[in-house]
Coordinates of N, CA and C in Angstrom, one line a residue:
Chain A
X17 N -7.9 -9.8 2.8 CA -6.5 -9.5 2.6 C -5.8 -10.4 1.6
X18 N -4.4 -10.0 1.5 CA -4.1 -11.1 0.0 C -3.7 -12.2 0.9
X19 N -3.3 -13.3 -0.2 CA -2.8 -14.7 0.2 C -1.3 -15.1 -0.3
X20 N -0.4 -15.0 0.8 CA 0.7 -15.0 0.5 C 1.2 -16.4 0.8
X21 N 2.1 -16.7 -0.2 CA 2.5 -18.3 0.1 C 4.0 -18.4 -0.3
X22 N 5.2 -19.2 0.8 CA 6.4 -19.1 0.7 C 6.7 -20.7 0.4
X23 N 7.6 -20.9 -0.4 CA 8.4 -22.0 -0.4 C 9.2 -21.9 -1.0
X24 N 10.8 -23.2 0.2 CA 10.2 -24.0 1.1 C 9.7 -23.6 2.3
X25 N 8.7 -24.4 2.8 CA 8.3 -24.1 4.7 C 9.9 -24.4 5.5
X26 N 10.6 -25.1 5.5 CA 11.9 -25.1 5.7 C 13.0 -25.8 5.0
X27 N 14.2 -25.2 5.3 CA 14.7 -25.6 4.6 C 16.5 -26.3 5.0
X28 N 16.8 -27.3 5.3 CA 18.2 -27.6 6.0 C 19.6 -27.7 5.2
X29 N 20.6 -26.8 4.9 CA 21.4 -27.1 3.9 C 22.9 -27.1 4.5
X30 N 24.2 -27.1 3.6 CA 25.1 -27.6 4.2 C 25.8 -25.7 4.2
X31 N 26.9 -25.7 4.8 CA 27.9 -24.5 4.8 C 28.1 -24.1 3.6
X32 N 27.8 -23.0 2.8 CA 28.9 -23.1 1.7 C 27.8 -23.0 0.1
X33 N 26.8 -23.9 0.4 CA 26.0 -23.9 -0.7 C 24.6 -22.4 -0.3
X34 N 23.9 -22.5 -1.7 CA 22.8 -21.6 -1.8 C 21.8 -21.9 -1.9
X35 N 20.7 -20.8 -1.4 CA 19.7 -21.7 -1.0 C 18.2 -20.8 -1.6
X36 N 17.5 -20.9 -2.5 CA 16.1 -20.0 -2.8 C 15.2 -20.0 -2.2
X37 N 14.6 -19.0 -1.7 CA 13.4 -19.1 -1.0 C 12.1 -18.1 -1.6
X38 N 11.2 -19.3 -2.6 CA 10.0 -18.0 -3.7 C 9.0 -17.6 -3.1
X39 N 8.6 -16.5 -2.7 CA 7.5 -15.6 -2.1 C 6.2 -15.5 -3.5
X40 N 5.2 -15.5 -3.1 CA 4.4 -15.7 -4.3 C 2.9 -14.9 -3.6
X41 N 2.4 -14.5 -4.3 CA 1.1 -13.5 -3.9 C 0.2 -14.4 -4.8
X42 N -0.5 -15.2 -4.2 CA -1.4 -15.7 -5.1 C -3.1 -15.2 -5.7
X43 N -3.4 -13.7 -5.0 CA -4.6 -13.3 -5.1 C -4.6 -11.7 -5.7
X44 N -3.7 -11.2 -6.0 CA -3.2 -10.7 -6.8 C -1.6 -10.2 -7.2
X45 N -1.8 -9.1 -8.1 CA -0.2 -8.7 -8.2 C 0.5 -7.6 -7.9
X46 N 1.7 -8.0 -7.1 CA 2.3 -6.9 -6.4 C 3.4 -6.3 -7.0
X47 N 3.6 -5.0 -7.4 CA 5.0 -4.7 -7.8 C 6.0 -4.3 -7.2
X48 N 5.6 -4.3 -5.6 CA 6.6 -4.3 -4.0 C 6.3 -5.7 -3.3
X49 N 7.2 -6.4 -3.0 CA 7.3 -7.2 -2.1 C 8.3 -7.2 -0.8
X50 N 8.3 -7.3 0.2 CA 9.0 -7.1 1.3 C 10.2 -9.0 1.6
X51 N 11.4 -8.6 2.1 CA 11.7 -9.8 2.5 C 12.1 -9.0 4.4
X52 N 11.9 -10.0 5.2 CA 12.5 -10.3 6.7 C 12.9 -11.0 7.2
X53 N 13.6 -10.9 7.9 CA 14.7 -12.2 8.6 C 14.0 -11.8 10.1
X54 N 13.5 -13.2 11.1 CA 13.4 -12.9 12.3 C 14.4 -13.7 13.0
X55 N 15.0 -13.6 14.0 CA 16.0 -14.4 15.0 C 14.8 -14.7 16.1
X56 N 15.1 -16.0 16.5 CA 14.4 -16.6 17.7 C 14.2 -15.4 19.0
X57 N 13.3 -15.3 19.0 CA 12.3 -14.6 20.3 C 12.5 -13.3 20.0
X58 N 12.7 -12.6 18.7 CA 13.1 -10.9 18.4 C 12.2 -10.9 17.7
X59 N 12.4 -9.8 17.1 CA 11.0 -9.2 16.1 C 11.5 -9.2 14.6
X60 N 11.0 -8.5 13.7 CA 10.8 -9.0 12.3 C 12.0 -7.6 12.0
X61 N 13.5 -7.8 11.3 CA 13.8 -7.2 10.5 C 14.0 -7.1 8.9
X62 N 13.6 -5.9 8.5 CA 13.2 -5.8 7.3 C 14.9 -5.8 6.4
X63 N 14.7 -6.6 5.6 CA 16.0 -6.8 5.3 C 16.0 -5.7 3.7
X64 N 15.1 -6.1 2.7 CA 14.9 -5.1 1.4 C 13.6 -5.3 0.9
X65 N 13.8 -3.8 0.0 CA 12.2 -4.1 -0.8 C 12.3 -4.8 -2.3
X66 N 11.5 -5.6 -2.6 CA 11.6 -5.9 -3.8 C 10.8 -5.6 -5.1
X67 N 11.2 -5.1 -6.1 CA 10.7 -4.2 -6.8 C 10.1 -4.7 -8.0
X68 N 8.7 -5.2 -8.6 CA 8.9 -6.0 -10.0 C 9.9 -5.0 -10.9
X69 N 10.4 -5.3 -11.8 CA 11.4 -5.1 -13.0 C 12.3 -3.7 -12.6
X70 N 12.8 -4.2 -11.5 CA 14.2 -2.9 -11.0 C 14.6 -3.8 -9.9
X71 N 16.1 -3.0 -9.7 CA 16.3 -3.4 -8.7 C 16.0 -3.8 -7.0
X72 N 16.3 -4.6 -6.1 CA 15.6 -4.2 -4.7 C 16.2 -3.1 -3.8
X73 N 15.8 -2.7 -3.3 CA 16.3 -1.7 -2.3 C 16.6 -2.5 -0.9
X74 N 18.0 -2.5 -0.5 CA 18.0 -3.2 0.5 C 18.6 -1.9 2.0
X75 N 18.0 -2.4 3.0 CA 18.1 -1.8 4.7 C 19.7 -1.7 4.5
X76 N 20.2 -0.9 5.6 CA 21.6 -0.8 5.5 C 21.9 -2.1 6.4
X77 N 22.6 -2.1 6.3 CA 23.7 -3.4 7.2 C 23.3 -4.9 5.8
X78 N 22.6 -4.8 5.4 CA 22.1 -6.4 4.5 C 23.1 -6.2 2.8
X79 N 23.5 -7.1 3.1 CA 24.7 -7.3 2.3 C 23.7 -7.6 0.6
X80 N 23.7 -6.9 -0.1 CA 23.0 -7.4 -1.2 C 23.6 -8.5 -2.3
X81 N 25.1 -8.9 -2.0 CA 25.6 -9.6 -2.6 C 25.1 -10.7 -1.6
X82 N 25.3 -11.0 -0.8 CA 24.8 -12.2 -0.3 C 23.6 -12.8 -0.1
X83 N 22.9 -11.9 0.1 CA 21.0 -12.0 -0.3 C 20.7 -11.5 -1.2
X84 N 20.5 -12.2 -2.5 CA 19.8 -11.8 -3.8 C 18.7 -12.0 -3.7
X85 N 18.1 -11.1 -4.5 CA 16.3 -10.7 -4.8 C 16.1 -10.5 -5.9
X86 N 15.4 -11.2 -6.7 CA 14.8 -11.2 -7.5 C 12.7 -11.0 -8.1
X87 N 12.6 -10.2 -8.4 CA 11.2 -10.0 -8.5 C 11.0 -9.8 -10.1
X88 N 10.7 -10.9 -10.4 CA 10.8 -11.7 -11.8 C 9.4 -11.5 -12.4
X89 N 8.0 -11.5 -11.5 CA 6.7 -11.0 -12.1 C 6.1 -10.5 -10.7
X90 N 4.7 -10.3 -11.5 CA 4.1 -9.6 -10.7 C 3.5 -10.2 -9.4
X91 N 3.9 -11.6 -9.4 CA 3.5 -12.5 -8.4 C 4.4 -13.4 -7.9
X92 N 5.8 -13.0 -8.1 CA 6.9 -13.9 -7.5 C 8.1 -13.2 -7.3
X93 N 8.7 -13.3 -5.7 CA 10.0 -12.7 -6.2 C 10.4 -13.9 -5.2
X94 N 12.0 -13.9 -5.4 CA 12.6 -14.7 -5.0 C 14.0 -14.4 -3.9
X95 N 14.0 -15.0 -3.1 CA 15.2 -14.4 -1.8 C 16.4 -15.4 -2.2
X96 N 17.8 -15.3 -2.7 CA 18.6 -16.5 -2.9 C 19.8 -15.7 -1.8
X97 N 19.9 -17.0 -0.8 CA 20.9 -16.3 0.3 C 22.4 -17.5 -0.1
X98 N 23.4 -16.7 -0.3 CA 24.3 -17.0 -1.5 C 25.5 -17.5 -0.4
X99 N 26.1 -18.6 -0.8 CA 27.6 -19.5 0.0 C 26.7 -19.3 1.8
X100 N 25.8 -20.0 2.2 CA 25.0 -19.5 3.3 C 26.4 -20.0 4.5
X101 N 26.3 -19.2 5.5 CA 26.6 -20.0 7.0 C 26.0 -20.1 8.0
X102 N 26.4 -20.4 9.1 CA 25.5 -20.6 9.9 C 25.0 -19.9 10.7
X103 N 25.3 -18.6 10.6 CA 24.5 -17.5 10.9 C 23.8 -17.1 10.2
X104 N 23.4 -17.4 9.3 CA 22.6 -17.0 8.2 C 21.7 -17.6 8.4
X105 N 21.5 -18.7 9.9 CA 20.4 -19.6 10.5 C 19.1 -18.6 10.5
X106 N 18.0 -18.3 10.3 CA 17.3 -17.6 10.9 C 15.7 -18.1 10.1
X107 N 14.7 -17.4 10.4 CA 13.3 -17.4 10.1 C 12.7 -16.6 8.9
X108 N 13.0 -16.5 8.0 CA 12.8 -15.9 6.2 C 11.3 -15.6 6.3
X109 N 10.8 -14.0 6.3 CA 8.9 -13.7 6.0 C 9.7 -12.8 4.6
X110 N 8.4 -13.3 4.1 CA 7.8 -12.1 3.1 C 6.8 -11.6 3.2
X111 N 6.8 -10.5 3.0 CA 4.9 -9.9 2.9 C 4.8 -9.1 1.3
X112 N 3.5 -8.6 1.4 CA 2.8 -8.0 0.6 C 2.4 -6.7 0.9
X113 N 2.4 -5.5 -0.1 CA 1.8 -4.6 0.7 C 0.4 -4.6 0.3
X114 N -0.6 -4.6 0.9 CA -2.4 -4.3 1.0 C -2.6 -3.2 -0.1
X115 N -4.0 -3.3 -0.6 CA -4.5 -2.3 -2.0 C -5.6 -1.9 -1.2
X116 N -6.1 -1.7 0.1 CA -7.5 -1.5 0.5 C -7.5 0.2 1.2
X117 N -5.6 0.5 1.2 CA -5.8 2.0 1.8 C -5.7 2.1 3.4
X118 N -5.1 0.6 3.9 CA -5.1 0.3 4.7 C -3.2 0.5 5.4
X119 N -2.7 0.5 4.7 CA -1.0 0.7 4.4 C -0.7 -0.5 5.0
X120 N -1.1 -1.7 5.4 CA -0.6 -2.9 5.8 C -0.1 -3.1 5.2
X121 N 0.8 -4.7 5.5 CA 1.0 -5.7 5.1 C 0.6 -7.1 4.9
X122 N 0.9 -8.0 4.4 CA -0.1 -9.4 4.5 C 1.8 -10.2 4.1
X123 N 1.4 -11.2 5.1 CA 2.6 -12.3 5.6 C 2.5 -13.6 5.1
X124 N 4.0 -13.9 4.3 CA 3.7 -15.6 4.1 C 3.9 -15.9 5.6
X125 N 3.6 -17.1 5.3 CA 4.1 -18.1 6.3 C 5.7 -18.0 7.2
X126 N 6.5 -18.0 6.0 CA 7.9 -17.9 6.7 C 8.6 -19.0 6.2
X127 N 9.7 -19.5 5.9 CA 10.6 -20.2 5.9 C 11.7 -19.9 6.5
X128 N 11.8 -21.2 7.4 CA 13.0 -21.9 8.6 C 14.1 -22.0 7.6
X129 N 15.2 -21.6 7.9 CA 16.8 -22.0 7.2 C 17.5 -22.4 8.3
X130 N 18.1 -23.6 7.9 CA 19.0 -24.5 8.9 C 20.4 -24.4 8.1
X131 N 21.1 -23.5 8.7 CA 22.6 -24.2 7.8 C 23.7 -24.7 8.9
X132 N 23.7 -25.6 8.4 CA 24.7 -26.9 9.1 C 26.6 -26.4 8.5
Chain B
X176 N 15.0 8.8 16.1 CA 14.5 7.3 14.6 C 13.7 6.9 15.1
X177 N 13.0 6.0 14.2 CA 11.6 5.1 14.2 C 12.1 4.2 15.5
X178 N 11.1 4.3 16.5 CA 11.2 3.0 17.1 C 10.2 2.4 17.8
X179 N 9.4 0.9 18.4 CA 8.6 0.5 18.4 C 8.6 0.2 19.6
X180 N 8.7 0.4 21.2 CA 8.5 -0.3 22.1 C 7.5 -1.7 22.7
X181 N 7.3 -2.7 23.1 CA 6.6 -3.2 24.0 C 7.4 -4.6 25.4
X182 N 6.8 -4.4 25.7 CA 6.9 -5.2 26.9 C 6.8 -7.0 26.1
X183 N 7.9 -8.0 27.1 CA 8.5 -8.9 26.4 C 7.6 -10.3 26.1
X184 N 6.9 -10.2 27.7 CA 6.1 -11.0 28.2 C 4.9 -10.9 28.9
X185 N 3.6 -11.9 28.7 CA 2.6 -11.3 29.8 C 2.0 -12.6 29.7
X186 N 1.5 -13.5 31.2 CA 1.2 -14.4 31.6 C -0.3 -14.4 32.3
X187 N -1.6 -15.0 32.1 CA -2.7 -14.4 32.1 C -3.3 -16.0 31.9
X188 N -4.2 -16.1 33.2 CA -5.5 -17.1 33.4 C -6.1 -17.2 32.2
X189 N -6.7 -18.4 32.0 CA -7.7 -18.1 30.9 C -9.0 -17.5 31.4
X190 N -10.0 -16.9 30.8 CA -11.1 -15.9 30.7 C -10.8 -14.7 31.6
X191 N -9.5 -14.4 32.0 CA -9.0 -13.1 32.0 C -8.7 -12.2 30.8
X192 N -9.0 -11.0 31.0 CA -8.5 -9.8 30.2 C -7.5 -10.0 30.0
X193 N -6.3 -10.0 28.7 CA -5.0 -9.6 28.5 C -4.9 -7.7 27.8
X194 N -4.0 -7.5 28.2 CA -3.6 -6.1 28.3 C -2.0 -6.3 27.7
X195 N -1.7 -5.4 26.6 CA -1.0 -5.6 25.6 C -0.5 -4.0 25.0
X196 N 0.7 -3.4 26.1 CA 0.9 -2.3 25.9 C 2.2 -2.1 24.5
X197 N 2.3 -1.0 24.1 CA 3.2 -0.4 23.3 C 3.4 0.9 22.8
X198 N 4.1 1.3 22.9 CA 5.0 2.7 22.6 C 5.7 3.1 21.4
X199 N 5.5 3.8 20.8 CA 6.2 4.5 19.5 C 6.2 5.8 19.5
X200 N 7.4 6.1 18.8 CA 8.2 7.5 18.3 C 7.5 8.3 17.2
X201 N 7.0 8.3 16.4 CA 6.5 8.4 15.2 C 5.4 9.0 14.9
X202 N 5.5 10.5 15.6 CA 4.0 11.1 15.5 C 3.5 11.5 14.7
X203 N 4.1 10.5 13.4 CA 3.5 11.2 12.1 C 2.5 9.6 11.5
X204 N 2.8 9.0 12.7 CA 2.2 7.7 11.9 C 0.9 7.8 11.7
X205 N 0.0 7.2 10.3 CA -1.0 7.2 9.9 C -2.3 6.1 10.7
X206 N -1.0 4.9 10.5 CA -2.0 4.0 11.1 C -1.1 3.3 11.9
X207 N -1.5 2.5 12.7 CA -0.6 1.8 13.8 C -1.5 0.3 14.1
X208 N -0.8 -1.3 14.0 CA -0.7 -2.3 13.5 C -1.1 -2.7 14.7
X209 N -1.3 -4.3 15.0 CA -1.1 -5.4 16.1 C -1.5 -6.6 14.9
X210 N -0.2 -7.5 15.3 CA -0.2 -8.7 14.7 C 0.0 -9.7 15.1
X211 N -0.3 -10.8 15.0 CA -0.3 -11.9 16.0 C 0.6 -13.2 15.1
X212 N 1.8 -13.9 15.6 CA 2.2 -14.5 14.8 C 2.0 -16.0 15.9
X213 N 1.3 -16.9 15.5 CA 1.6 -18.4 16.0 C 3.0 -19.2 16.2
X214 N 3.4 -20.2 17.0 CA 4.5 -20.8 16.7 C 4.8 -21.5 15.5
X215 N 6.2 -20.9 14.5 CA 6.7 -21.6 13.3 C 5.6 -20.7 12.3
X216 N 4.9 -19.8 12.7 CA 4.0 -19.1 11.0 C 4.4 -17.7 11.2
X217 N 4.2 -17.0 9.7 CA 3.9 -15.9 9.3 C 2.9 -15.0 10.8
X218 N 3.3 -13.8 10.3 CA 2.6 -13.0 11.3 C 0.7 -12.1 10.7
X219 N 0.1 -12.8 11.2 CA -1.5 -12.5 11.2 C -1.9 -11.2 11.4
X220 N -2.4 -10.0 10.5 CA -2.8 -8.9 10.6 C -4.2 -9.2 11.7
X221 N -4.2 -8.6 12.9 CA -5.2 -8.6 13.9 C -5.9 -7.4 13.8
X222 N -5.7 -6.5 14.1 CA -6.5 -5.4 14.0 C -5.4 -4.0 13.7
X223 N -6.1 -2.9 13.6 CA -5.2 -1.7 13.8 C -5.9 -0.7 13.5
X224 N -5.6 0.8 13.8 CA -6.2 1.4 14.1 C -6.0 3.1 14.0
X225 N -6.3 3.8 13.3 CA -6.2 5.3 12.5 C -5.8 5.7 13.3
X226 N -4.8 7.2 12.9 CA -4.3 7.7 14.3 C -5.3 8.9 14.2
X227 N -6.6 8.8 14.0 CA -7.4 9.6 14.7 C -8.5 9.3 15.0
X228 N -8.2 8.0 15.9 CA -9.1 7.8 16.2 C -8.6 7.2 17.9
X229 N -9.1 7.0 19.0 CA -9.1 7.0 20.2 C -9.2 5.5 20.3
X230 N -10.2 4.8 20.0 CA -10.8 3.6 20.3 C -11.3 3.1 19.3
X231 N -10.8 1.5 19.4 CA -11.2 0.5 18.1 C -12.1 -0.5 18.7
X232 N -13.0 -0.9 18.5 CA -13.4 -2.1 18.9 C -13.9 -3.4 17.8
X233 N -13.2 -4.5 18.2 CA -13.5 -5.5 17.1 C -13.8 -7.3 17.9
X234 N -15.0 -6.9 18.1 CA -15.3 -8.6 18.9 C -15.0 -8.5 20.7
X235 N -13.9 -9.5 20.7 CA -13.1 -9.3 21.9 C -11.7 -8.5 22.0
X236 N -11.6 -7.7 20.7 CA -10.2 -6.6 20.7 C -10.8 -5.3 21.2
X237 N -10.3 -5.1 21.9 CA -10.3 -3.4 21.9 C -8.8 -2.5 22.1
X238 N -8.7 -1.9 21.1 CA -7.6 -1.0 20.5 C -7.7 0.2 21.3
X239 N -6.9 0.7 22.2 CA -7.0 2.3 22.7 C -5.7 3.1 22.4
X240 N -5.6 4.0 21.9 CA -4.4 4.9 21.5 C -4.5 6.2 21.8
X241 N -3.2 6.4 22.8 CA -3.4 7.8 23.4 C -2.0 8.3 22.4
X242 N -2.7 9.2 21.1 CA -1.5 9.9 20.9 C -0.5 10.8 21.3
X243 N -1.3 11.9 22.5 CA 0.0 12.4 22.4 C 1.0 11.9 23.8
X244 N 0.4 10.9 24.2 CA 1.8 9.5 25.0 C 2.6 8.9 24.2
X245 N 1.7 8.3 23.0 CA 2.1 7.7 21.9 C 2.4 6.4 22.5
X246 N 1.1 5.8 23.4 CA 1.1 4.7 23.8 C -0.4 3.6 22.7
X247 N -0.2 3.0 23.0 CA -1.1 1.8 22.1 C -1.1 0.6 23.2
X248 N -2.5 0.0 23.2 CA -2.8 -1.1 23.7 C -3.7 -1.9 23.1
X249 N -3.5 -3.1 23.2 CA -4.3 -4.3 22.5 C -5.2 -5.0 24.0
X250 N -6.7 -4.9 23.9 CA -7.1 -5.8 25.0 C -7.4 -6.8 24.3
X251 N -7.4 -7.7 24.9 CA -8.1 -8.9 24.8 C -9.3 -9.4 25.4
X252 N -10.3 -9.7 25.3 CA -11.3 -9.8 26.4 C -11.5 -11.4 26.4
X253 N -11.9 -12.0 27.7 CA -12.2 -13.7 28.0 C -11.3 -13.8 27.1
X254 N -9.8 -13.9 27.4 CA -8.6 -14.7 26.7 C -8.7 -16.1 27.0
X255 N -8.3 -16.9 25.8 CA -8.4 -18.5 25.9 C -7.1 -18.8 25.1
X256 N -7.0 -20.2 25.7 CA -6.1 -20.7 25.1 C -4.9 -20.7 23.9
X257 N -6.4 -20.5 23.6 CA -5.6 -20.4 21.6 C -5.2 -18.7 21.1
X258 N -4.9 -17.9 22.0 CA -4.7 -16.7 21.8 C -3.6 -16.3 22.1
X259 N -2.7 -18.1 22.9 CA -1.4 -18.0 23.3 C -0.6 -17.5 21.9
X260 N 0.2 -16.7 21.5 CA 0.8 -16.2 20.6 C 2.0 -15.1 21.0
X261 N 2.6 -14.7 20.0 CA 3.0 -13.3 19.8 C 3.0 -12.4 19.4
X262 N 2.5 -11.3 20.0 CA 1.7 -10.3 19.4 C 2.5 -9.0 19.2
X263 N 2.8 -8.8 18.0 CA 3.3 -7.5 17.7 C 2.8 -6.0 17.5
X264 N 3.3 -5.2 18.1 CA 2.6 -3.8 17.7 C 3.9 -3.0 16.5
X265 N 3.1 -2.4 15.2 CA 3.8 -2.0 14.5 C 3.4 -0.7 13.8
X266 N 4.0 0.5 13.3 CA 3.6 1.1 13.2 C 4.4 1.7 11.4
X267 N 3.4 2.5 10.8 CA 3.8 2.7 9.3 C 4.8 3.8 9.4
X268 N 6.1 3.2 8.6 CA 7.0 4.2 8.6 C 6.8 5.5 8.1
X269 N 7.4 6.9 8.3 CA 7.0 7.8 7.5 C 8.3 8.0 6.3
X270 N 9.4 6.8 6.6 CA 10.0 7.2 5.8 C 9.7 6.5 4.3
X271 N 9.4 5.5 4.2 CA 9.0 4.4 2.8 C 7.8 4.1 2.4
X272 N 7.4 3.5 1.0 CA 6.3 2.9 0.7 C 5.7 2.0 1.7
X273 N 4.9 1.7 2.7 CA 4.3 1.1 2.9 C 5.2 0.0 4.3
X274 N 6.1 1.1 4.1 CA 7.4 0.2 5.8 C 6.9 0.4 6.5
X275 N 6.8 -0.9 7.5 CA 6.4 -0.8 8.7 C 7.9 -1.1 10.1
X276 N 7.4 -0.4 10.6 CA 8.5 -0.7 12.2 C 7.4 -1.4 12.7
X277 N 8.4 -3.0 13.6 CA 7.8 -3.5 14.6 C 8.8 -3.3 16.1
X278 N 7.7 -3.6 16.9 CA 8.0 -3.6 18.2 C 9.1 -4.9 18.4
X279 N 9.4 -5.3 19.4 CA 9.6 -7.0 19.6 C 9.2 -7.6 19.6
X280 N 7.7 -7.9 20.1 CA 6.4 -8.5 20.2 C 6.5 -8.9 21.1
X281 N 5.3 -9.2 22.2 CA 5.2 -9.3 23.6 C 4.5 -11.1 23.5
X282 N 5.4 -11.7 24.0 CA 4.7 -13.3 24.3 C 3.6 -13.5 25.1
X283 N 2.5 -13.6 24.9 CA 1.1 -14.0 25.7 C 1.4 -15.5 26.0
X284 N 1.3 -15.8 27.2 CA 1.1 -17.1 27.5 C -0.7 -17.1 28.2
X285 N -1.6 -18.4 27.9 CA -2.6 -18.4 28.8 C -2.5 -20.2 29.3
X286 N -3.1 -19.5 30.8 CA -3.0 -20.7 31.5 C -4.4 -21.1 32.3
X287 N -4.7 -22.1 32.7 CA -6.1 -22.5 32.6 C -6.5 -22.2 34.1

């Protein structure tokens, strides 16, 4: 499966400020990337898709001015969650979609957002 | 609409069987997921399994899927310790590239 890698692993910031979080496929290149927000003890909501060189397509309710996406190459897109608060506290995955015909996905790690 | 049922929690001896039910809407799904995510990490592709097929077996997994319940179960066999996780059942959307719906994932605890 691919190897997906996020940073930061976490990240603590103040009210008010913005904060990037780069999703990176390091085993090949993807021209969809997934971002998800999990809340403590729920499951994974898919917040948008990220597209290389177009825009992302974001889930209804996700505010695309406040979560920007950027998918800059074929192996990085980036999550920038904008003037954050503290509900904006939550658990950041990205995945990848699989080339094997499998219709998976493959998961970073995740990055923690603490906003104070 | 798409939606993923499972059960929240399940508490289990170690070298007991764990049993790991779930439910979905979506009888158009192709393939249908279980993923296992550790505390603080990304969530781990475990197995999954064609919707035409009945029974998966991989090691100590065995996958059973009765479609027209549109139930899904993950066994575990001789569960240990380290299998304490949470395990998600997900299944491929039919509405997008490659979207998946997850369940809430069911917390396995093992205890000795």
């Amino acid at each position: 499966g691919a190897v997906v890698s996020q940073h930061p692993s976490w990240v603590i910031c103040k009210s008010g400020t913005s904060v990037k979080i780069e999703c990176r496929s390091l085993d090949f290149q993807a021209t969809t990337m997934f971002w998800y927000r999990q809340f403590p003890k729920q499951s994974l909501m898919l917040m948008a898709t990220s597209n290389e060189g177009s825009k992302a397509t974001y889930e209804q309710g996700v505010e695309k001015d406040k979560f920007l996406i950027n998918h800059a190459s074929l192996t990085l897109s980036t999550l920038t969650v904008t003037s954050a608060h503290p509900e904006d506290s939550s658990f950041y995955i990205c995945s990848v979609p699989g080339t094997s015909g499998l219709e998976t996905q493959y998961f970073g790690p995740g990055t923690r957002l603490l906003v104070l | 609409g798409e939606d993923v049922e499972q059960s929240l929690f399940l508490s289990v001896r170690e070298g007991d069987s764990s049993v790991i039910n779930c439910t979905y809407t979506d009888s158009s799904s192709t393939y249908l997921y279980w993923y296992k995510q550790e505390p603080g990490a990304g969530l781990q592709l475990l197995t999954y399994i064609f919707s035409n097929m009945d029974m998966k077996q991989d090691q100590r997994l065995t996958v059973l899927l009765n479609k027209k319940d549109k139930h899904l179960s993950l066994r575990i066999a001789d569960t240990q310790t380290g299998d304490s996780a949470i395990y998600f059942c997900a299944e491929k959307s039919a509405g997008g590239y490659n979207k998946l719906i997850f369940g809430a994932g069911t917390r396995l605890a093992v205890h000795p």
